[in-house]
Amino acid sequence: MEMRIGLGHDIHRLVADRPLILGGVPIEFDRGLLGHSDADVLLHALTDALLGAVGLGDIGERFPNTEPRWAGADSAMFLSDAVSAIRELGWNIANLDCTLFAERPHLTPYKPAIRQRLAGLLEIDEVLVNVKAKSGEKVGPVGREEAISADAVVLLMRD
Ligand code: MG
């Protein structure tokens, strides 16, 4: 049995007049994340973790943010691309863990929905997915409500 580990991190700025989507789940809030796509910081971190585990670079290489066709894109598409890429190489997801960092909104109530959505997008059992949420302790860009960030780590296995 071979194993690979991948790490992902992302941060996007919180701005007015944008929807907030985290882990593919719409979140009730008066601001959203700024980005070329839908700016789903968690799906971006997870996509990078998957690509990183198999040595396929990063999300920006596959989906440049200068490319007009990715404007407003649903980030679930980026994640699906990464999942297809690892599966084509014979890899399966052993488990994944991720953390969302947001001062506001309070994300704890959304964790079950995000977990379910991630498991669905990755076509794996929910027991293999863990979602954590932390505040920014009122310091730094997250703590000042200027941004939301996410970390993700994924373990892959293949026979
Ligand atoms: Mg991003």
GROMACS .gro file of C-alpha atoms and ligand atoms in nm:
model
  160
    1MET     CA    1   0.000   0.000   0.000
    2GLU     CA    2   0.136   0.339  -0.107
    3MET     CA    3   0.036   0.660   0.070
    4ARG     CA    4   0.062   1.031  -0.010
    5ILE     CA    5  -0.019   1.338   0.198
    6GLY     CA    6  -0.126   1.679   0.064
    7LEU     CA    7  -0.164   2.020   0.226
    8GLY     CA    8  -0.373   2.317   0.115
    9HIS     CA    9  -0.417   2.672   0.243
   10ASP     CA   10  -0.615   2.964   0.105
   11ILE     CA   11  -0.739   3.308   0.209
   12HIS     CA   12  -0.986   3.548   0.046
   13ARG     CA   13  -1.092   3.899   0.136
   14LEU     CA   14  -1.439   3.965   0.283
   15VAL     CA   15  -1.627   4.231   0.087
   16ALA     CA   16  -1.980   4.367   0.048
   17ASP     CA   17  -2.216   4.252  -0.225
   18ARG     CA   18  -2.081   3.902  -0.267
   19PRO     CA   19  -2.243   3.573  -0.163
   20LEU     CA   20  -2.056   3.372   0.100
   21ILE     CA   21  -2.000   3.009  -0.003
   22LEU     CA   22  -1.783   2.782   0.211
   23GLY     CA   23  -1.724   2.417   0.131
   24GLY     CA   24  -1.990   2.442  -0.140
   25VAL     CA   25  -2.254   2.555   0.112
   26PRO     CA   26  -2.420   2.900   0.094
   27ILE     CA   27  -2.372   3.081   0.426
   28GLU     CA   28  -2.604   3.349   0.564
   29PHE     CA   29  -2.395   3.668   0.602
   30ASP     CA   30  -2.395   4.033   0.493
   31ARG     CA   31  -2.062   3.998   0.311
   32GLY     CA   32  -1.889   3.745   0.088
   33LEU     CA   33  -1.545   3.652  -0.037
   34LEU     CA   34  -1.377   3.838  -0.320
   35GLY     CA   35  -1.222   3.632  -0.598
   36HIS     CA   36  -1.220   3.553  -0.967
   37SER     CA   37  -1.434   3.240  -0.911
   38ASP     CA   38  -1.695   3.206  -0.637
   39ALA     CA   39  -1.396   3.240  -0.397
   40ASP     CA   40  -1.483   2.931  -0.194
   41VAL     CA   41  -1.173   2.933   0.022
   42LEU     CA   42  -1.229   2.583   0.161
   43LEU     CA   43  -1.279   2.415  -0.176
   44HIS     CA   44  -0.966   2.592  -0.302
   45ALA     CA   45  -0.760   2.467  -0.006
   46LEU     CA   46  -0.894   2.116  -0.053
   47THR     CA   47  -0.826   2.121  -0.428
   48ASP     CA   48  -0.467   2.225  -0.356
   49ALA     CA   49  -0.429   1.948  -0.097
   50LEU     CA   50  -0.539   1.685  -0.350
   51LEU     CA   51  -0.319   1.821  -0.627
   52GLY     CA   52  -0.027   1.857  -0.388
   53ALA     CA   53  -0.052   1.496  -0.269
   54VAL     CA   54   0.007   1.362  -0.620
   55GLY     CA   55   0.257   1.626  -0.735
   56LEU     CA   56   0.021   1.804  -0.974
   57GLY     CA   57   0.114   2.158  -0.870
   58ASP     CA   58  -0.167   2.388  -0.758
   59ILE     CA   59  -0.511   2.519  -0.845
   60GLY     CA   60  -0.370   2.836  -1.005
   61GLU     CA   61  -0.175   2.635  -1.262
   62ARG     CA   62  -0.482   2.441  -1.370
   63PHE     CA   63  -0.734   2.726  -1.347
   64PRO     CA   64  -0.552   3.061  -1.390
   65ASN     CA   65  -0.742   3.354  -1.237
   66THR     CA   66  -0.662   3.553  -1.550
   67GLU     CA   67  -0.879   3.318  -1.755
   68PRO     CA   68  -1.217   3.481  -1.832
   69ARG     CA   69  -1.399   3.146  -1.848
   70TRP     CA   70  -1.335   3.084  -1.476
   71ALA     CA   71  -1.493   3.416  -1.375
   72GLY     CA   72  -1.762   3.345  -1.117
   73ALA     CA   73  -1.694   2.971  -1.152
   74ASP     CA   74  -1.843   2.723  -0.905
   75SER     CA   75  -1.535   2.599  -0.718
   76ALA     CA   76  -1.693   2.253  -0.693
   77MET     CA   77  -1.577   2.218  -1.053
   78PHE     CA   78  -1.212   2.277  -0.951
   79LEU     CA   79  -1.244   2.014  -0.678
   80SER     CA   80  -1.406   1.762  -0.915
   81ASP     CA   81  -1.119   1.814  -1.158
   82ALA     CA   82  -0.866   1.737  -0.882
   83VAL     CA   83  -1.061   1.429  -0.770
   84SER     CA   84  -1.069   1.298  -1.129
   85ALA     CA   85  -0.696   1.365  -1.160
   86ILE     CA   86  -0.604   1.165  -0.849
   87ARG     CA   87  -0.842   0.879  -0.938
   88GLU     CA   88  -0.692   0.854  -1.287
   89LEU     CA   89  -0.358   0.795  -1.117
   90GLY     CA   90  -0.514   0.516  -0.907
   91TRP     CA   91  -0.536   0.708  -0.577
   92ASN     CA   92  -0.821   0.697  -0.328
   93ILE     CA   93  -0.885   0.929  -0.035
   94ALA     CA   94  -0.803   0.770   0.301
   95ASN     CA   95  -0.933   1.072   0.494
   96LEU     CA   96  -0.928   1.449   0.501
   97ASP     CA   97  -0.929   1.712   0.770
   98CYS     CA   98  -0.987   2.083   0.727
   99THR     CA   99  -1.024   2.403   0.928
  100LEU     CA  100  -1.213   2.720   0.844
  101PHE     CA  101  -1.096   3.043   1.009
  102ALA     CA  102  -1.362   3.315   1.040
  103GLU     CA  103  -1.427   3.575   1.308
  104ARG     CA  104  -1.781   3.605   1.177
  105PRO     CA  105  -2.014   3.451   1.085
  106HIS     CA  106  -2.014   3.180   1.348
  107LEU     CA  107  -1.966   2.864   1.140
  108THR     CA  108  -2.033   2.587   1.392
  109PRO     CA  109  -2.398   2.544   1.281
  110TYR     CA  110  -2.282   2.491   0.922
  111LYS     CA  111  -2.022   2.222   0.993
  112PRO     CA  112  -2.254   1.921   0.939
  113ALA     CA  113  -2.380   2.059   0.605
  114ILE     CA  114  -2.026   2.136   0.488
  115ARG     CA  115  -1.907   1.789   0.590
  116GLN     CA  116  -2.194   1.628   0.399
  117ARG     CA  117  -2.131   1.844   0.092
  118LEU     CA  118  -1.756   1.767   0.089
  119ALA     CA  119  -1.823   1.393   0.121
  120GLY     CA  120  -2.069   1.421  -0.168
  121LEU     CA  121  -1.831   1.614  -0.391
  122LEU     CA  122  -1.550   1.369  -0.315
  123GLU     CA  123  -1.781   1.064  -0.338
  124ILE     CA  124  -1.655   0.929  -0.005
  125ASP     CA  125  -1.817   0.839   0.327
  126GLU     CA  126  -1.873   1.124   0.571
  127VAL     CA  127  -1.671   0.941   0.839
  128LEU     CA  128  -1.360   1.014   0.629
  129VAL     CA  129  -1.426   1.390   0.637
  130ASN     CA  130  -1.371   1.626   0.929
  131VAL     CA  131  -1.456   1.997   0.931
  132LYS     CA  132  -1.335   2.233   1.202
  133ALA     CA  133  -1.413   2.602   1.252
  134LYS     CA  134  -1.214   2.858   1.448
  135SER     CA  135  -1.236   3.230   1.508
  136GLY     CA  136  -0.943   3.465   1.453
  137GLU     CA  137  -0.932   3.569   1.820
  138LYS     CA  138  -0.983   3.930   1.701
  139VAL     CA  139  -0.626   3.955   1.567
  140GLY     CA  140  -0.486   3.946   1.215
  141PRO     CA  141  -0.689   3.973   0.893
  142VAL     CA  142  -0.931   3.699   1.000
  143GLY     CA  143  -0.979   3.841   1.349
  144ARG     CA  144  -1.047   4.189   1.205
  145GLU     CA  145  -1.311   4.036   0.972
  146GLU     CA  146  -1.110   4.136   0.666
  147ALA     CA  147  -1.075   3.779   0.541
  148ILE     CA  148  -1.170   3.415   0.580
  149SER     CA  149  -0.908   3.143   0.540
  150ALA     CA  150  -0.896   2.765   0.529
  151ASP     CA  151  -0.647   2.485   0.577
  152ALA     CA  152  -0.689   2.132   0.444
  153VAL     CA  153  -0.489   1.814   0.469
  154VAL     CA  154  -0.563   1.494   0.281
  155LEU     CA  155  -0.420   1.143   0.292
  156LEU     CA  156  -0.434   0.930  -0.023
  157MET     CA  157  -0.375   0.557  -0.060
  158ARG     CA  158  -0.327   0.318  -0.348
  159ASP     CA  159  -0.266  -0.057  -0.365
  160MG      MG  160  -0.859   3.086  -0.366
   0.00000   0.00000   0.00000
